[in-house]
């Protein structure tokens, strides 16, 4: 059975000095089935998988392929932490009718995170997957998703 994967990637790009990272969304039966798509989507000359999440749940809903009036968005928050050179990031999935509404909802969450003061990205997960999603209400929690931390060199 196919699952929704959010995959955390790292790797090098031409003329880059340090490793860069990205997150992609794929709909496949297993993580191994994702490898070819990861390599095709990567913009650099080497890529590895740092971790992945099988996205079954967001707060209060089970997520499945289907149709809904709402779409799934990943809000990427950023901010500066004293003493750290890199920007810190936090992430939140939420449901909204469009990107504008998602960003408005996202702004309500900024105060939950220490050192976070802006939204870097609003990622339309439906668009990245290439199909719609449906959301089945229940007592589901985001923390119930299956997260795997595993370094896998792909290219």
PDB file of C-alpha atoms in Angstrom:
ATOM      1  CA  UNK A   1       0.000   0.000   0.000  1.00  0.00           C
ATOM      2  CA  UNK A   2       1.351   3.429  -0.913  1.00  0.00           C
ATOM      3  CA  UNK A   3       2.195   5.943   1.801  1.00  0.00           C
ATOM      4  CA  UNK A   4       2.984   9.641   1.934  1.00  0.00           C
ATOM      5  CA  UNK A   5       6.669  10.181   2.696  1.00  0.00           C
ATOM      6  CA  UNK A   6       8.248  13.439   3.814  1.00  0.00           C
ATOM      7  CA  UNK A   7      11.949  12.878   3.257  1.00  0.00           C
ATOM      8  CA  UNK A   8      14.771  14.965   4.738  1.00  0.00           C
ATOM      9  CA  UNK A   9      17.681  15.139   2.313  1.00  0.00           C
ATOM     10  CA  UNK A  10      21.205  16.458   2.569  1.00  0.00           C
ATOM     11  CA  UNK A  11      23.964  16.804   0.028  1.00  0.00           C
ATOM     12  CA  UNK A  12      26.375  18.978  -1.864  1.00  0.00           C
ATOM     13  CA  UNK A  13      25.875  21.361  -4.768  1.00  0.00           C
ATOM     14  CA  UNK A  14      28.359  22.674  -7.312  1.00  0.00           C
ATOM     15  CA  UNK A  15      30.444  25.521  -5.877  1.00  0.00           C
ATOM     16  CA  UNK A  16      28.904  24.989  -2.436  1.00  0.00           C
ATOM     17  CA  UNK A  17      31.030  25.105   0.693  1.00  0.00           C
ATOM     18  CA  UNK A  18      28.777  23.138   3.027  1.00  0.00           C
ATOM     19  CA  UNK A  19      26.040  20.538   2.911  1.00  0.00           C
ATOM     20  CA  UNK A  20      22.552  21.809   2.062  1.00  0.00           C
ATOM     21  CA  UNK A  21      19.209  20.278   3.051  1.00  0.00           C
ATOM     22  CA  UNK A  22      15.737  19.973   1.595  1.00  0.00           C
ATOM     23  CA  UNK A  23      12.474  18.161   2.267  1.00  0.00           C
ATOM     24  CA  UNK A  24      10.501  16.409  -0.443  1.00  0.00           C
ATOM     25  CA  UNK A  25       7.160  14.598  -0.524  1.00  0.00           C
ATOM     26  CA  UNK A  26       6.630  11.310  -2.370  1.00  0.00           C
ATOM     27  CA  UNK A  27       3.802   8.762  -2.570  1.00  0.00           C
ATOM     28  CA  UNK A  28       5.361   5.295  -2.720  1.00  0.00           C
ATOM     29  CA  UNK A  29       5.037   1.843  -1.171  1.00  0.00           C
ATOM     30  CA  UNK A  30       8.414   1.873   0.593  1.00  0.00           C
ATOM     31  CA  UNK A  31      11.342   4.187   1.236  1.00  0.00           C
ATOM     32  CA  UNK A  32      13.410   2.098  -1.184  1.00  0.00           C
ATOM     33  CA  UNK A  33      10.871   2.892  -3.914  1.00  0.00           C
ATOM     34  CA  UNK A  34      11.640   6.599  -3.334  1.00  0.00           C
ATOM     35  CA  UNK A  35      15.364   6.409  -4.150  1.00  0.00           C
ATOM     36  CA  UNK A  36      15.139   6.973  -7.938  1.00  0.00           C
ATOM     37  CA  UNK A  37      12.771   9.926  -7.494  1.00  0.00           C
ATOM     38  CA  UNK A  38      15.058  11.445  -4.859  1.00  0.00           C
ATOM     39  CA  UNK A  39      18.060  11.262  -7.168  1.00  0.00           C
ATOM     40  CA  UNK A  40      16.061  12.801 -10.056  1.00  0.00           C
ATOM     41  CA  UNK A  41      14.740  15.658  -7.874  1.00  0.00           C
ATOM     42  CA  UNK A  42      18.063  16.523  -6.194  1.00  0.00           C
ATOM     43  CA  UNK A  43      19.761  19.684  -7.472  1.00  0.00           C
ATOM     44  CA  UNK A  44      23.292  18.807  -6.424  1.00  0.00           C
ATOM     45  CA  UNK A  45      26.053  16.368  -7.185  1.00  0.00           C
ATOM     46  CA  UNK A  46      25.657  14.155  -4.094  1.00  0.00           C
ATOM     47  CA  UNK A  47      22.627  13.348  -1.972  1.00  0.00           C
ATOM     48  CA  UNK A  48      21.824  11.328   1.115  1.00  0.00           C
ATOM     49  CA  UNK A  49      18.719  10.651   3.130  1.00  0.00           C
ATOM     50  CA  UNK A  50      18.940  11.869   6.749  1.00  0.00           C
ATOM     51  CA  UNK A  51      15.477  10.838   7.919  1.00  0.00           C
ATOM     52  CA  UNK A  52      11.940  10.346   6.727  1.00  0.00           C
ATOM     53  CA  UNK A  53       8.422  10.552   8.045  1.00  0.00           C
ATOM     54  CA  UNK A  54       5.469   8.468   6.950  1.00  0.00           C
ATOM     55  CA  UNK A  55       2.729  11.072   7.094  1.00  0.00           C
ATOM     56  CA  UNK A  56      -0.420   9.316   8.291  1.00  0.00           C
ATOM     57  CA  UNK A  57      -1.698  11.915  10.748  1.00  0.00           C
ATOM     58  CA  UNK A  58      -1.855  15.597  11.480  1.00  0.00           C
ATOM     59  CA  UNK A  59      -3.437  16.926  14.645  1.00  0.00           C
ATOM     60  CA  UNK A  60      -6.959  15.565  14.766  1.00  0.00           C
ATOM     61  CA  UNK A  61      -6.976  13.925  11.299  1.00  0.00           C
ATOM     62  CA  UNK A  62      -5.886  10.830   9.423  1.00  0.00           C
ATOM     63  CA  UNK A  63      -4.407  11.821   6.040  1.00  0.00           C
ATOM     64  CA  UNK A  64      -5.295   9.825   2.907  1.00  0.00           C
ATOM     65  CA  UNK A  65      -5.306  10.291  -0.852  1.00  0.00           C
ATOM     66  CA  UNK A  66      -8.635  11.818  -1.863  1.00  0.00           C
ATOM     67  CA  UNK A  67     -10.444  15.128  -2.151  1.00  0.00           C
ATOM     68  CA  UNK A  68     -11.255  17.822   0.364  1.00  0.00           C
ATOM     69  CA  UNK A  69     -12.094  21.501   0.431  1.00  0.00           C
ATOM     70  CA  UNK A  70      -8.904  21.974   2.442  1.00  0.00           C
ATOM     71  CA  UNK A  71      -5.316  21.330   1.419  1.00  0.00           C
ATOM     72  CA  UNK A  72      -2.334  20.273   3.486  1.00  0.00           C
ATOM     73  CA  UNK A  73       0.443  22.806   4.017  1.00  0.00           C
ATOM     74  CA  UNK A  74       3.831  22.612   5.670  1.00  0.00           C
ATOM     75  CA  UNK A  75       4.773  25.912   7.280  1.00  0.00           C
ATOM     76  CA  UNK A  76       8.533  26.441   7.595  1.00  0.00           C
ATOM     77  CA  UNK A  77       9.350  28.940  10.330  1.00  0.00           C
ATOM     78  CA  UNK A  78      12.711  30.665  10.741  1.00  0.00           C
ATOM     79  CA  UNK A  79      14.509  32.810  13.270  1.00  0.00           C
ATOM     80  CA  UNK A  80      17.830  33.785  14.731  1.00  0.00           C
ATOM     81  CA  UNK A  81      19.148  32.274  17.940  1.00  0.00           C
ATOM     82  CA  UNK A  82      21.783  34.274  19.812  1.00  0.00           C
ATOM     83  CA  UNK A  83      25.194  32.679  19.485  1.00  0.00           C
ATOM     84  CA  UNK A  84      24.255  30.614  16.410  1.00  0.00           C
ATOM     85  CA  UNK A  85      25.403  31.495  12.921  1.00  0.00           C
ATOM     86  CA  UNK A  86      22.669  29.524  11.125  1.00  0.00           C
ATOM     87  CA  UNK A  87      19.009  30.364  11.119  1.00  0.00           C
ATOM     88  CA  UNK A  88      16.941  27.980  13.273  1.00  0.00           C
ATOM     89  CA  UNK A  89      13.820  26.348  11.846  1.00  0.00           C
ATOM     90  CA  UNK A  90      10.605  24.820  13.100  1.00  0.00           C
ATOM     91  CA  UNK A  91       7.866  23.087  11.099  1.00  0.00           C
ATOM     92  CA  UNK A  92       4.099  22.788  11.367  1.00  0.00           C
ATOM     93  CA  UNK A  93       1.554  21.006   9.190  1.00  0.00           C
ATOM     94  CA  UNK A  94      -1.872  22.569   8.922  1.00  0.00           C
ATOM     95  CA  UNK A  95      -5.037  22.483   6.850  1.00  0.00           C
ATOM     96  CA  UNK A  96      -6.244  25.537   4.934  1.00  0.00           C
ATOM     97  CA  UNK A  97      -8.266  26.356   1.839  1.00  0.00           C
ATOM     98  CA  UNK A  98      -5.320  28.117   0.133  1.00  0.00           C
ATOM     99  CA  UNK A  99      -1.761  29.355   0.632  1.00  0.00           C
ATOM    100  CA  UNK A 100      -2.875  32.783   1.874  1.00  0.00           C
ATOM    101  CA  UNK A 101      -5.043  31.254   4.590  1.00  0.00           C
ATOM    102  CA  UNK A 102      -2.246  28.813   5.500  1.00  0.00           C
ATOM    103  CA  UNK A 103       0.209  31.679   5.974  1.00  0.00           C
ATOM    104  CA  UNK A 104      -2.331  33.575   8.112  1.00  0.00           C
ATOM    105  CA  UNK A 105      -2.865  30.488  10.301  1.00  0.00           C
ATOM    106  CA  UNK A 106       0.905  29.944  10.405  1.00  0.00           C
ATOM    107  CA  UNK A 107       1.492  33.393  11.868  1.00  0.00           C
ATOM    108  CA  UNK A 108      -0.594  32.335  14.884  1.00  0.00           C
ATOM    109  CA  UNK A 109       1.942  29.587  15.653  1.00  0.00           C
ATOM    110  CA  UNK A 110       5.099  31.732  15.595  1.00  0.00           C
ATOM    111  CA  UNK A 111       4.805  32.653  19.270  1.00  0.00           C
ATOM    112  CA  UNK A 112       4.928  28.933  20.216  1.00  0.00           C
ATOM    113  CA  UNK A 113       8.558  28.659  19.119  1.00  0.00           C
ATOM    114  CA  UNK A 114      11.507  30.250  20.888  1.00  0.00           C
ATOM    115  CA  UNK A 115      13.718  32.326  18.535  1.00  0.00           C
ATOM    116  CA  UNK A 116      11.232  32.102  15.637  1.00  0.00           C
ATOM    117  CA  UNK A 117      10.067  35.397  14.148  1.00  0.00           C
ATOM    118  CA  UNK A 118       9.071  34.760  10.516  1.00  0.00           C
ATOM    119  CA  UNK A 119       7.743  32.276   7.972  1.00  0.00           C
ATOM    120  CA  UNK A 120      10.312  31.105   5.417  1.00  0.00           C
ATOM    121  CA  UNK A 121       8.017  28.964   3.263  1.00  0.00           C
ATOM    122  CA  UNK A 122       4.453  27.793   2.896  1.00  0.00           C
ATOM    123  CA  UNK A 123       4.664  24.430   1.111  1.00  0.00           C
ATOM    124  CA  UNK A 124       1.540  23.093  -0.615  1.00  0.00           C
ATOM    125  CA  UNK A 125       1.888  19.350   0.070  1.00  0.00           C
ATOM    126  CA  UNK A 126      -0.959  18.437  -2.312  1.00  0.00           C
ATOM    127  CA  UNK A 127       0.859  20.263  -5.113  1.00  0.00           C
ATOM    128  CA  UNK A 128       4.168  18.540  -4.316  1.00  0.00           C
ATOM    129  CA  UNK A 129       2.479  15.127  -4.340  1.00  0.00           C
ATOM    130  CA  UNK A 130       0.478  15.899  -7.487  1.00  0.00           C
ATOM    131  CA  UNK A 131      -2.915  14.892  -6.086  1.00  0.00           C
ATOM    132  CA  UNK A 132      -5.499  15.801  -3.475  1.00  0.00           C
ATOM    133  CA  UNK A 133      -5.753  14.590   0.085  1.00  0.00           C
ATOM    134  CA  UNK A 134      -8.665  13.910   2.358  1.00  0.00           C
ATOM    135  CA  UNK A 135      -8.698  14.306   6.124  1.00  0.00           C
ATOM    136  CA  UNK A 136     -10.623  11.927   8.368  1.00  0.00           C
ATOM    137  CA  UNK A 137     -11.456  13.461  11.720  1.00  0.00           C
ATOM    138  CA  UNK A 138     -10.518  11.532  14.846  1.00  0.00           C
ATOM    139  CA  UNK A 139      -8.203  11.503  17.818  1.00  0.00           C
ATOM    140  CA  UNK A 140      -5.072  11.319  15.683  1.00  0.00           C
ATOM    141  CA  UNK A 141      -1.914  13.175  16.676  1.00  0.00           C
ATOM    142  CA  UNK A 142       1.058  14.260  14.561  1.00  0.00           C
ATOM    143  CA  UNK A 143       3.386  12.589  17.077  1.00  0.00           C
ATOM    144  CA  UNK A 144       1.821   9.231  16.099  1.00  0.00           C
ATOM    145  CA  UNK A 145       3.514   9.341  12.680  1.00  0.00           C
ATOM    146  CA  UNK A 146       6.338   6.920  11.977  1.00  0.00           C
ATOM    147  CA  UNK A 147       9.685   8.789  11.880  1.00  0.00           C
ATOM    148  CA  UNK A 148      12.879   6.985  10.883  1.00  0.00           C
ATOM    149  CA  UNK A 149      16.345   8.473  11.390  1.00  0.00           C
ATOM    150  CA  UNK A 150      18.679   6.689   9.024  1.00  0.00           C
ATOM    151  CA  UNK A 151      21.611   7.891   6.933  1.00  0.00           C
ATOM    152  CA  UNK A 152      21.387   6.431   3.424  1.00  0.00           C
ATOM    153  CA  UNK A 153      23.893   7.596   0.768  1.00  0.00           C
ATOM    154  CA  UNK A 154      22.124   7.658  -2.615  1.00  0.00           C
ATOM    155  CA  UNK A 155      24.431   9.539  -4.986  1.00  0.00           C
TER     156      UNK A 155
END
